[in-house]
GROMACS .gro file of C-alpha atoms in nm:
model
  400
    1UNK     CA    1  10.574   9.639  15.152
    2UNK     CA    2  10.911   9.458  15.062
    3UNK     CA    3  11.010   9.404  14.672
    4UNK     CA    4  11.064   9.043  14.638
    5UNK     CA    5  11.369   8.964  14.497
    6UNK     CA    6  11.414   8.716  14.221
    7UNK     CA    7  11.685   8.462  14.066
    8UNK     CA    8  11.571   8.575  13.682
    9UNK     CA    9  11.599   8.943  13.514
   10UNK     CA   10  11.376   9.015  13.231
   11UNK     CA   11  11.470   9.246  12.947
   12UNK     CA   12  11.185   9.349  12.660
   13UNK     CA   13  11.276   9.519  12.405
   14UNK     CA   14  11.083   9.592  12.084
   15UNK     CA   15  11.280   9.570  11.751
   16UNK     CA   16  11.258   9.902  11.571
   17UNK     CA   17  11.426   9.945  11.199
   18UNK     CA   18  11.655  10.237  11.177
   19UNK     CA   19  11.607  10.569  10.977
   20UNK     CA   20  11.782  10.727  10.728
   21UNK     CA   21  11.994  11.020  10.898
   22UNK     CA   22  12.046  11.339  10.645
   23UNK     CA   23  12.198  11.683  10.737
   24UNK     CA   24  11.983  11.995  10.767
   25UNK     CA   25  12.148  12.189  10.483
   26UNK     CA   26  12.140  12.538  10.663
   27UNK     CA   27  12.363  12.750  10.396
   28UNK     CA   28  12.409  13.165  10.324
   29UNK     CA   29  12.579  13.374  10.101
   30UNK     CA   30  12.989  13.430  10.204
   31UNK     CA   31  12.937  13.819  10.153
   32UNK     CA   32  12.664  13.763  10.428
   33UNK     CA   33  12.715  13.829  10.819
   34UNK     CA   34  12.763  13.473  10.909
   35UNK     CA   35  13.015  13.480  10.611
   36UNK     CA   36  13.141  13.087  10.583
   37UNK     CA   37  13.021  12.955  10.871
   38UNK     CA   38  12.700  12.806  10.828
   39UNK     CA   39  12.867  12.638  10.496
   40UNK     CA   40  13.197  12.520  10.709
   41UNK     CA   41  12.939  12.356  10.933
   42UNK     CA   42  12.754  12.150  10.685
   43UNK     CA   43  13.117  12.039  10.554
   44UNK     CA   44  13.234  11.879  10.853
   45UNK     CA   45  12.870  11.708  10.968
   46UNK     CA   46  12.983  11.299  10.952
   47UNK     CA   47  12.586  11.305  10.807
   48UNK     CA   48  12.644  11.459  10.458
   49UNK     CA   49  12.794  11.318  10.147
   50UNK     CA   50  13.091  11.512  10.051
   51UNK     CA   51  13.044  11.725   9.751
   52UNK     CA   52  12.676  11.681   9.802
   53UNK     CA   53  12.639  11.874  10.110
   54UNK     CA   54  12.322  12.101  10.011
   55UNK     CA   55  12.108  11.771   9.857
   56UNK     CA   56  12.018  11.618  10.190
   57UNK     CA   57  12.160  11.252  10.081
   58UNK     CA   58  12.224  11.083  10.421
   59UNK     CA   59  12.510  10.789  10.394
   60UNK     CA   60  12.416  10.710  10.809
   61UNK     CA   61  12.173  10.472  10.972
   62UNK     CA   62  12.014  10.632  11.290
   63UNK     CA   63  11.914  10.411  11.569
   64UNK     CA   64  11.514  10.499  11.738
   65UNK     CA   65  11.620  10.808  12.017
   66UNK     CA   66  11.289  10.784  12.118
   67UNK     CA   67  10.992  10.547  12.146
   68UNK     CA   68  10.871  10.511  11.764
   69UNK     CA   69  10.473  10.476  11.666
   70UNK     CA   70  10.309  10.128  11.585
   71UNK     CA   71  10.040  10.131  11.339
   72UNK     CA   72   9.754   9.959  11.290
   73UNK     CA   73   9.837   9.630  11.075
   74UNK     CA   74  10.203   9.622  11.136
   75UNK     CA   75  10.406   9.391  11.297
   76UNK     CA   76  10.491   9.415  11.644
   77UNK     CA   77  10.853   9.276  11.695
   78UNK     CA   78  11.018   9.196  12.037
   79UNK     CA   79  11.315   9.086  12.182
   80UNK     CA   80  11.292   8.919  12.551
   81UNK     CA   81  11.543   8.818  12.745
   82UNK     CA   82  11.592   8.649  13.087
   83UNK     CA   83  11.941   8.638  13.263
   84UNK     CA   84  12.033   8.405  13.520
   85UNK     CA   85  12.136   8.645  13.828
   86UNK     CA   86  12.221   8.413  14.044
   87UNK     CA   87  12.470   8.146  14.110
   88UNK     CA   88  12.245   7.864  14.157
   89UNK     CA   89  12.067   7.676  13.869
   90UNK     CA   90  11.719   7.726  13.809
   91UNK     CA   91  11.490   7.454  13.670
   92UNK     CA   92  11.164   7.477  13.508
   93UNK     CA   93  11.215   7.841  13.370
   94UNK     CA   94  10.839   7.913  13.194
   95UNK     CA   95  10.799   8.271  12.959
   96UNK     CA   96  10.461   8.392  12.867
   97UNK     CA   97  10.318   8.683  12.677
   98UNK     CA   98  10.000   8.832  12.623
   99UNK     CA   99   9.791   9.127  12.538
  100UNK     CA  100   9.476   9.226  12.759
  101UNK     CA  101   9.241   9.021  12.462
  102UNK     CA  102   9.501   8.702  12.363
  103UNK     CA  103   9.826   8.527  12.425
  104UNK     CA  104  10.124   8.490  12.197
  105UNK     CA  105  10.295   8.164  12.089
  106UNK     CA  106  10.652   8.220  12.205
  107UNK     CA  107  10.941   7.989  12.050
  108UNK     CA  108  11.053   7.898  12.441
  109UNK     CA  109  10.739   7.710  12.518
  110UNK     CA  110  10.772   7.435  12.615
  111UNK     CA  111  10.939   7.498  12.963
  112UNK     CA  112  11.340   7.520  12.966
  113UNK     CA  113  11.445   7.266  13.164
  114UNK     CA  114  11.729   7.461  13.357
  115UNK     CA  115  11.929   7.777  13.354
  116UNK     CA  116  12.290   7.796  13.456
  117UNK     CA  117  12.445   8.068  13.621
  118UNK     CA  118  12.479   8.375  13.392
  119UNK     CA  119  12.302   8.223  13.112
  120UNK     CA  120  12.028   8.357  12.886
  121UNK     CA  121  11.742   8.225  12.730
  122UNK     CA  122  11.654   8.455  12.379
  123UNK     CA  123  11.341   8.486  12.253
  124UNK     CA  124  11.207   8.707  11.951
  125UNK     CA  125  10.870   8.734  11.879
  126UNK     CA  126  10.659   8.858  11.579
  127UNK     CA  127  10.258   8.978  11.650
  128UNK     CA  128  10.018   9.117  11.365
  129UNK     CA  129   9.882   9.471  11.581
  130UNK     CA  130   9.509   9.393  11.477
  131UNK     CA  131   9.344   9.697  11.727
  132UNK     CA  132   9.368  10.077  11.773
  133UNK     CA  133   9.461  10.210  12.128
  134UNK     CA  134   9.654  10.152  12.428
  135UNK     CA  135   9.774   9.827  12.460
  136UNK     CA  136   9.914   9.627  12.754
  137UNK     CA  137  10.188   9.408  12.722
  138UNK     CA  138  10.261   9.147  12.988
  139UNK     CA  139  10.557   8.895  12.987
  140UNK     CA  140  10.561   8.666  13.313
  141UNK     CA  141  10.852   8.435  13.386
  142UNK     CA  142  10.811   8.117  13.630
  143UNK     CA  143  11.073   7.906  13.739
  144UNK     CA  144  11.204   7.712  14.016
  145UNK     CA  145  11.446   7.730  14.272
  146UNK     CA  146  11.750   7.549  14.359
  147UNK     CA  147  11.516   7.386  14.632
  148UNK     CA  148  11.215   7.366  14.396
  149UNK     CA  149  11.053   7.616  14.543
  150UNK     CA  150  10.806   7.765  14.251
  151UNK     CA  151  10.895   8.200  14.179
  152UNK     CA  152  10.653   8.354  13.956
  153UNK     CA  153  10.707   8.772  13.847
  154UNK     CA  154  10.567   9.009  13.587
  155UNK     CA  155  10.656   9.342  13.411
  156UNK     CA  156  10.434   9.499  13.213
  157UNK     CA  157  10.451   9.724  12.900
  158UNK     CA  158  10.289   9.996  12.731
  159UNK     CA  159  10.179   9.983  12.309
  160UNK     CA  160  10.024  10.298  12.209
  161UNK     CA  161   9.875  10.193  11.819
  162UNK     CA  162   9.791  10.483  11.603
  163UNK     CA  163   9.547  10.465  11.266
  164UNK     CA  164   9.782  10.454  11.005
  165UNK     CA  165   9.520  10.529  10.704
  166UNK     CA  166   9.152  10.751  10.645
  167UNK     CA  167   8.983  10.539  10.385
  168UNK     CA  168   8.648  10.680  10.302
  169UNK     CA  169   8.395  10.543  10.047
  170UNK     CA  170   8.093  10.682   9.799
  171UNK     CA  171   7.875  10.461   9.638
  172UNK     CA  172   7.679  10.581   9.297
  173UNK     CA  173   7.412  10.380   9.149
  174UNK     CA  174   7.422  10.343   8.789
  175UNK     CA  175   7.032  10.260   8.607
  176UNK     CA  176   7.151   9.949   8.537
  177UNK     CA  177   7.187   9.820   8.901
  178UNK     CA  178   7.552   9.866   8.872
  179UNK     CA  179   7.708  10.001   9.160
  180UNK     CA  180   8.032  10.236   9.116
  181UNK     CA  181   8.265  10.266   9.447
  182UNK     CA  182   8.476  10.548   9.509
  183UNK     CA  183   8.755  10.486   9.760
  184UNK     CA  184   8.972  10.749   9.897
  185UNK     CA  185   9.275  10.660  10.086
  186UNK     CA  186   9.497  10.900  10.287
  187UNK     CA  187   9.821  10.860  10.456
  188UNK     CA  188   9.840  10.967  10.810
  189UNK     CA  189  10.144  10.841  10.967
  190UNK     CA  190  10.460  11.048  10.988
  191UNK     CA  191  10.608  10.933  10.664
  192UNK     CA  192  10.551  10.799  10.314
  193UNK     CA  193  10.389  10.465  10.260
  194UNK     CA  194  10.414  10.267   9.917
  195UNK     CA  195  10.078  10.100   9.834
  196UNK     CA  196  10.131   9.703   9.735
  197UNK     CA  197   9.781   9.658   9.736
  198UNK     CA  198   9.418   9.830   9.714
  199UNK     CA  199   9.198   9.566   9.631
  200UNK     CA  200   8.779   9.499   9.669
  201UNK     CA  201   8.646   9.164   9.806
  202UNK     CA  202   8.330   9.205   9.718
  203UNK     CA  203   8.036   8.978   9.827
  204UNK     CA  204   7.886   8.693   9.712
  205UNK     CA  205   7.587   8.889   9.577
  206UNK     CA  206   7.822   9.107   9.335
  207UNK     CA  207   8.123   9.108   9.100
  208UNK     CA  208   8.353   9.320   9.114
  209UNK     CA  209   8.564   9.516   8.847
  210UNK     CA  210   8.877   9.745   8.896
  211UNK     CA  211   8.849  10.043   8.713
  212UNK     CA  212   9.204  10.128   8.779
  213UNK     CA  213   9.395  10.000   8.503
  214UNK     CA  214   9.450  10.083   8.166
  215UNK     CA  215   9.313   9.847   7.874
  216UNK     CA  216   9.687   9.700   7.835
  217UNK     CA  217   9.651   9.600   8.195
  218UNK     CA  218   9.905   9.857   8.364
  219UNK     CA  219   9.862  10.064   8.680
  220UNK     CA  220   9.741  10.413   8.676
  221UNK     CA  221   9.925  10.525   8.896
  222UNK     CA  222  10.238  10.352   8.753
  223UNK     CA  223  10.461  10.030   8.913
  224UNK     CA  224  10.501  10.225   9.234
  225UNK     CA  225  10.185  10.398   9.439
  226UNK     CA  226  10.396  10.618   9.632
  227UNK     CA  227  10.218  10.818   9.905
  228UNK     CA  228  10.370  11.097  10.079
  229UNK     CA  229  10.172  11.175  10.445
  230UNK     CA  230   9.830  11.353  10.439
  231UNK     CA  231   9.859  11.277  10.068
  232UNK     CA  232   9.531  11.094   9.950
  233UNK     CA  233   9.470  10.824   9.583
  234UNK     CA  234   9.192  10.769   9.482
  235UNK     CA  235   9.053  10.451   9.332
  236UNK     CA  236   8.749  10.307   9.182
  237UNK     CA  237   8.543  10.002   9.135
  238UNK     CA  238   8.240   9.879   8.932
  239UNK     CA  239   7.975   9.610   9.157
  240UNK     CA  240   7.796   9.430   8.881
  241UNK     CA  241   7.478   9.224   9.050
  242UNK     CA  242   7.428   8.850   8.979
  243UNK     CA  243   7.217   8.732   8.770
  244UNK     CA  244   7.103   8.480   9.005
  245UNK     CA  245   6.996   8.826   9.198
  246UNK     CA  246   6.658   8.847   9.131
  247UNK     CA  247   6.561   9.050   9.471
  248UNK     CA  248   6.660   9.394   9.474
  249UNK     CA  249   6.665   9.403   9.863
  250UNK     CA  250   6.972   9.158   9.818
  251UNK     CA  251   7.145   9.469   9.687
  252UNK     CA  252   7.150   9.657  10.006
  253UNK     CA  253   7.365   9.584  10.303
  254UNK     CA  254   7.728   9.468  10.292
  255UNK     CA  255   7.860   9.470   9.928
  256UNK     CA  256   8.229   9.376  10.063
  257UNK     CA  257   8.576   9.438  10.283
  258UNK     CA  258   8.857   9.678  10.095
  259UNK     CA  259   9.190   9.501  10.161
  260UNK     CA  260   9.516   9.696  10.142
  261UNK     CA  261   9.822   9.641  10.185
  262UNK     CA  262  10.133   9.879  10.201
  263UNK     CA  263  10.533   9.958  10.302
  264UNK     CA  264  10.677  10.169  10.505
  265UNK     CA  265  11.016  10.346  10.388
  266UNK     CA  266  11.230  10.090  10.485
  267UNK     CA  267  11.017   9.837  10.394
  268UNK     CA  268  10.823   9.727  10.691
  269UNK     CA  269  10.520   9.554  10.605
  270UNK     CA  270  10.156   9.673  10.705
  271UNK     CA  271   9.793   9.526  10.638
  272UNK     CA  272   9.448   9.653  10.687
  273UNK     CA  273   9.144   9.532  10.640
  274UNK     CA  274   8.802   9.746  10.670
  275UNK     CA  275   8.513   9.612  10.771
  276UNK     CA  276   8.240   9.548  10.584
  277UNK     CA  277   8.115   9.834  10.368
  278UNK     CA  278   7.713   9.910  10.393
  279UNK     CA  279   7.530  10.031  10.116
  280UNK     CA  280   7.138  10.140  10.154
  281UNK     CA  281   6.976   9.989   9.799
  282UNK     CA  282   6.821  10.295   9.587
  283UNK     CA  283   6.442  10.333   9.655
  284UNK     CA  284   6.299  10.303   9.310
  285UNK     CA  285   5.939  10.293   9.436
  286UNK     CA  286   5.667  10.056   9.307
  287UNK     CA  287   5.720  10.087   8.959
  288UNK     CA  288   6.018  10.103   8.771
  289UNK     CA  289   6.158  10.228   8.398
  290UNK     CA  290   6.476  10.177   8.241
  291UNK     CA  291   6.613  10.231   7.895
  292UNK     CA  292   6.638   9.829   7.754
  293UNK     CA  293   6.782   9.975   7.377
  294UNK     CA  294   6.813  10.290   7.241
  295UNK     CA  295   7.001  10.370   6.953
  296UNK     CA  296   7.306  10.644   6.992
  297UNK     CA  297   7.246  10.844   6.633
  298UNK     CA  298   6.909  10.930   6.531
  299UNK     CA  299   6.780  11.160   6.238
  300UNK     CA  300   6.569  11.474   6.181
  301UNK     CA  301   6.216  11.485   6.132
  302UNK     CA  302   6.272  11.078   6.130
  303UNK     CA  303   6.082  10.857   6.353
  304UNK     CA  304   6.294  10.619   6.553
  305UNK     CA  305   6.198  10.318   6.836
  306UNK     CA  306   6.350  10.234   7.135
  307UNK     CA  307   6.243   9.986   7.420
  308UNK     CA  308   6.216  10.050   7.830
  309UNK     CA  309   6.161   9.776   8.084
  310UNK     CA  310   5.897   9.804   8.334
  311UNK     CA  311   5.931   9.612   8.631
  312UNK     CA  312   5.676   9.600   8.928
  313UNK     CA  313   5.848   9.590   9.246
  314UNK     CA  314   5.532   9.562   9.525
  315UNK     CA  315   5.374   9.253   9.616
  316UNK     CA  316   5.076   9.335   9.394
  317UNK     CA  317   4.919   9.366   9.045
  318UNK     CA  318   4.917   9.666   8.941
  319UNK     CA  319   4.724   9.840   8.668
  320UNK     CA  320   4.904  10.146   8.445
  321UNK     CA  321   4.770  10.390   8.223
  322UNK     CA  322   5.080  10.494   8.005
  323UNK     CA  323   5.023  10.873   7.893
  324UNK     CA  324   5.301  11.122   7.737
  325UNK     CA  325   5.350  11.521   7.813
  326UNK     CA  326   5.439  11.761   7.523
  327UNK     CA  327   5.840  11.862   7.531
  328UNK     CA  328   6.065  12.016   7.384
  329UNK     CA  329   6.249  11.848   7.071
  330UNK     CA  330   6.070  11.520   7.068
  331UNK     CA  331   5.773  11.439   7.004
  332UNK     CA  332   5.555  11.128   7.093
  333UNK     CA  333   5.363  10.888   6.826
  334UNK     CA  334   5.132  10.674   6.973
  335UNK     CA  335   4.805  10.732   7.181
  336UNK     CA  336   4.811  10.925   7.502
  337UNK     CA  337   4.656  10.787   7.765
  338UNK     CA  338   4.627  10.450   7.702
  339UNK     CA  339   4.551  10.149   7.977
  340UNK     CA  340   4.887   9.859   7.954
  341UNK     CA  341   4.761   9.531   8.025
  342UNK     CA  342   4.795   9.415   8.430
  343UNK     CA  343   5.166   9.346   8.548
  344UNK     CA  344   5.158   9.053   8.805
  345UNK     CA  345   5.431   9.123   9.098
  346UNK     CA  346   5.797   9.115   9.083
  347UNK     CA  347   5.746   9.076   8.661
  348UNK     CA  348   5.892   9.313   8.388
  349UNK     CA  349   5.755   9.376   8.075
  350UNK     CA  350   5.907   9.521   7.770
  351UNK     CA  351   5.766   9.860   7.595
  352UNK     CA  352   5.810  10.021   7.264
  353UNK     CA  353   5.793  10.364   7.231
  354UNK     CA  354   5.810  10.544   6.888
  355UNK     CA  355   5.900  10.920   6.868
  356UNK     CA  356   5.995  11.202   6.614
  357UNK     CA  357   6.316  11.420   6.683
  358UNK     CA  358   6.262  11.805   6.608
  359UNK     CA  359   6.620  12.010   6.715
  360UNK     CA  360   6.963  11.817   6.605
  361UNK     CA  361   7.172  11.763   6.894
  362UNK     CA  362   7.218  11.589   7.217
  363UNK     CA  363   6.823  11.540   7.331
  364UNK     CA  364   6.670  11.368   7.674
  365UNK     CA  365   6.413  11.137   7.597
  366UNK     CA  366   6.145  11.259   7.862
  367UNK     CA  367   5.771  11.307   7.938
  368UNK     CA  368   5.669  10.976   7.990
  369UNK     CA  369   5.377  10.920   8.256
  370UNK     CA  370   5.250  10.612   8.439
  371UNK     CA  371   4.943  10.617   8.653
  372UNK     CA  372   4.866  10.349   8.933
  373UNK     CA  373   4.485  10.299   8.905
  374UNK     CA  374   4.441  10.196   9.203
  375UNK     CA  375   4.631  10.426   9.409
  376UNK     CA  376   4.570  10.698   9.185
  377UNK     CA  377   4.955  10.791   9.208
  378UNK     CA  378   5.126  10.960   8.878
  379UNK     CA  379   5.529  10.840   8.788
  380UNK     CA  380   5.668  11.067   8.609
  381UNK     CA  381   6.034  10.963   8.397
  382UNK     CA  382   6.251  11.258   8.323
  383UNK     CA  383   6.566  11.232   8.142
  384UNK     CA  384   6.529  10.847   8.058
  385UNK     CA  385   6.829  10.864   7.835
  386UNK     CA  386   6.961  11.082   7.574
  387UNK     CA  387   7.012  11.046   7.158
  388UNK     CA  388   7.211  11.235   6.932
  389UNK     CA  389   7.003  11.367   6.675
  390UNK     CA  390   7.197  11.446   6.313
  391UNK     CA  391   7.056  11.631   5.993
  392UNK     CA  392   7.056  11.425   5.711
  393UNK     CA  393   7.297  11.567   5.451
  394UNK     CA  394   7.079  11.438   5.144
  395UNK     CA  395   6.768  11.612   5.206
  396UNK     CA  396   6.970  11.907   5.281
  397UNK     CA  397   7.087  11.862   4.930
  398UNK     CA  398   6.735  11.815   4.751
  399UNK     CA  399   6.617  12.106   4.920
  400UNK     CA  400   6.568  12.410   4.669
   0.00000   0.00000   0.00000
C-alpha cells in the first residue's frame, strides 16, 4: 500500500522550559595519583562559574536532550506547524487537535483561507493535563487543492502523564463532633516543587479551620513551602459541624476536595484537585454522653459539679437507670441506681453529677453506668474527661 503524498507538512512540537546546567565537581588532592587533573578539568568546563568551580553554581541554560515528564495538573504546551510544500496555493487549510476524551480550541479555527507557497501557518496551544496515563495526541490538517480537490492527513502523538504528588488523609473525631484532618503530601516527581497552595474546601455540612498558621497569621512553614522529591509536609485542619446539623448521619460521607496548588523550579505552574474525601461518621451507639462543663481546677476532699449531655440517637424512647461504680480517686454523691425520667428520640437532656476528689493530680472522671430497660444493655463511660485536683494551701496551714 502506497503513502499518499500531501501538499502540507506538519511539525508538533511540545514547548519544554530549560534546566539549569551545573558541573559535576569531581576534585582530588594534587599529591594524589590523578595529581591536577581532575581539578584542570573542572576549570575549563564552559558550565562552572570561575572561582566557584567546586559549588555547583551553573551560569548555562540546557535545552530538554530527551523527552521530559508531564505531570498531572500541568500545562501541556505545543507548538504546530504546517508548511506549504508545494508550489501551488492551497485553500481552505483546517487544523484540529484532540485527545482520545476531548478536543482543543486552537487559535487557527476558523479555516485559513489559503496558503502560499512556502508559507506557514503557527499555532501554539496551552491544555490543563487533567488525567493520569498514556495519552494520545492527534492533530489532523484538511485543505484543498489547487483544483479543490478536498486532502485530509493525521499524525499522531504520544503523552505519557505521571502522578506528580501522594496525598494521604486521617480523620480523628474529637467528642465534640469536631472532626480533625491530617493531610500528608509527598513530592514524587524528579525535582523540588514549591507549594502556593494547600487548602480544604470543605462541604456544605462543615466549616473548616486551618490549623496551620500561627496566631499572628503567618505560615508554619514560613513564606516559601519548599519541597525537595520524596520529601513529605504535613498539614492539618479542624471540620466544625453546623449548627443547622442536627442529624449525625449528615456527618458521614464526603466532608470536602483538598485543592493544591504548586511550582516547579522554574516556575511552571501545576494544579490538583482530589476528589472528594469520605469519612465513615463514629458509631456512638444508641445512647450518648459528653462532658457539657467541667471545671479545669478542682480541690481536695471538696465536692465539685459538672454537667454531661445525654442524647438518644434511635428512633425510640428509651428508659435509663443511671448507676455509678467505685474508682479510684473520685468518688460519687448521689444515689446509685436510680431510674432518669424517659428520653423521647433524637432529644438530649442535661445531667448533673456531683463528686468528691480523693488523690491531687490529673484525675479521669469515670464509672458512670447507663442501663437500657428495655434491652437490658449496660453503657459504660470511661475516661469522660479529666480535672486537675489541687490541695488547698489553707487547710494545710490549720492543720496541727
Amino acid at each position: 500500500m502506497e503513502t499518499e503524498e500531501h501538499l502540507l507538512a506538519l511539525k508538533v512540537m511540545r514547548l519544554t522550559r530549560p534546566t539549569l546546567s551545573s558541573p559535576l565537581p569531581l576534585t582530588c588532592d594534587s599529591k594524589d595519583l590523578p595529581g591536577n587533573l581532575f581539578n584542570n578539568a573542572l576549570q575549563q568546563d564552559p558550565t562552572s562559574v570561575q572561582g566557584t568551580e567546586t559549588l555547583c553554581c551553573g551560569q548555562f541554560l540546557l535545552l530538554p536532550q530527551s523527552p521530559v515528564n508531564i505531570y498531572l495538573g500541568e500545562t501541556f504546551s505545543s507548538y504546530i506547524c504546517v508548511f506549504s510544500e508545494t508550489q501551488q496555493v492551497v485553500r481552505n487549510i483546517y487544523v484540529d487537535l484532540q485527545t482520545s476524551s476531548q478536543k482543543l480550541p486552537l487559535s487557527a479555527n476558523p479555516p485559513t483561507a489559503e496558503l502560499a507557497p512556502e508559507e506557514t501557518i503557527n499555532i501554539v496551544i496551552h491544555h490543563e493535563v487533567k488525567e493520569i496515563g498514556t495519552h494520545i495526541l492527534v492533530c489532523e490538517v484538511s485543505y484543498n487543492n489547487a483544483v479543490g480537490i478536498p486532502a485530509t492527513f493525521r499524525k499522531f502523538f504520544k503523552i505519557q502523564v505521571l502522578k506528580p504528588l501522594d496525598v494521604k488523609t486521617k480523620f480523628y473525631n474529637a467528642e465534640n463532633d469536631d472532626v480533625y484532618l491530617e493531610a500528608q503530601v509527598q513530592n514524587i516527581t524528579m525535582g523540588p516543587i514549591c507549594l502556593e497552595k494547600v487548602a480544604l474546601d470543605a462541604s456544605q455540612n462543615y466549616d473548616v479551620t486551618s490549623l496551620n498558621f500561627t496566631n499572628d497569621g503567618e505560615n508554619i512553614f514560613g513564606s516559601t513551602m519548599l519541597v525537595h522529591p520524596n520529601s513529605i509536609c504535613q498539614f492539618l485542619y479542624c471540620l466544625t459541624p453546623n449548627k443547622n446539623v442536627s442529624d449525625m448521619k449528615k456527618l458521614s460521607g464526603p466532608i470536602g476536595k483538598l485543592d493544591i496548588v504548586w511550582r516547579s523550579n522554574l516556575g511552571e505552574k501545576g494544579r490538583l484537585q482530589t476528589s472528594q474525601l469520605q469519612r465513615m461518621g463514629p458509631d456512638y451507639g444508641d445512647i450518648r454522653l459528653l462532658i457539657n462543663e467541667l471545671p479545669n481546677f478542682v480541690v481536695l476532699e471538696e465536692p465539685f459539679t459538672f454537667k454531661c449531655e445525654l442524647i438518644n440517637n434511635c428512633e425510640r424512647t428509651v428508659d435509663l437507670m443511671l448507676s455509678f461504680e467505685n474508682v479510684e480517686g473520685i468518688a460519687w454523691c448521689g444515689i446509685s441506681g436510680r431510674k432518669l425520667d424517659p428520653l423521647p428520640p433524637h432529644t438530649t437532656r442535661i445531667l448533673e453529677f456531683k463528686a468528691i476528689p480523693l488523690i491531687p493530680g490529673l484525675n479521669s472522671l469515670s464509672g458512670i453506668k447507663l442501663l437500657d430497660t428495655f434491652l437490658k444493655r449496660t453503657y459504660t463511660y470511661d475516661d469522660l474527661g479529666q480535672i486537675f485536683v489541687v490541695i488547698d494551701d489553707q487547710k494545710l496551714s490549720k492543720s496541727p
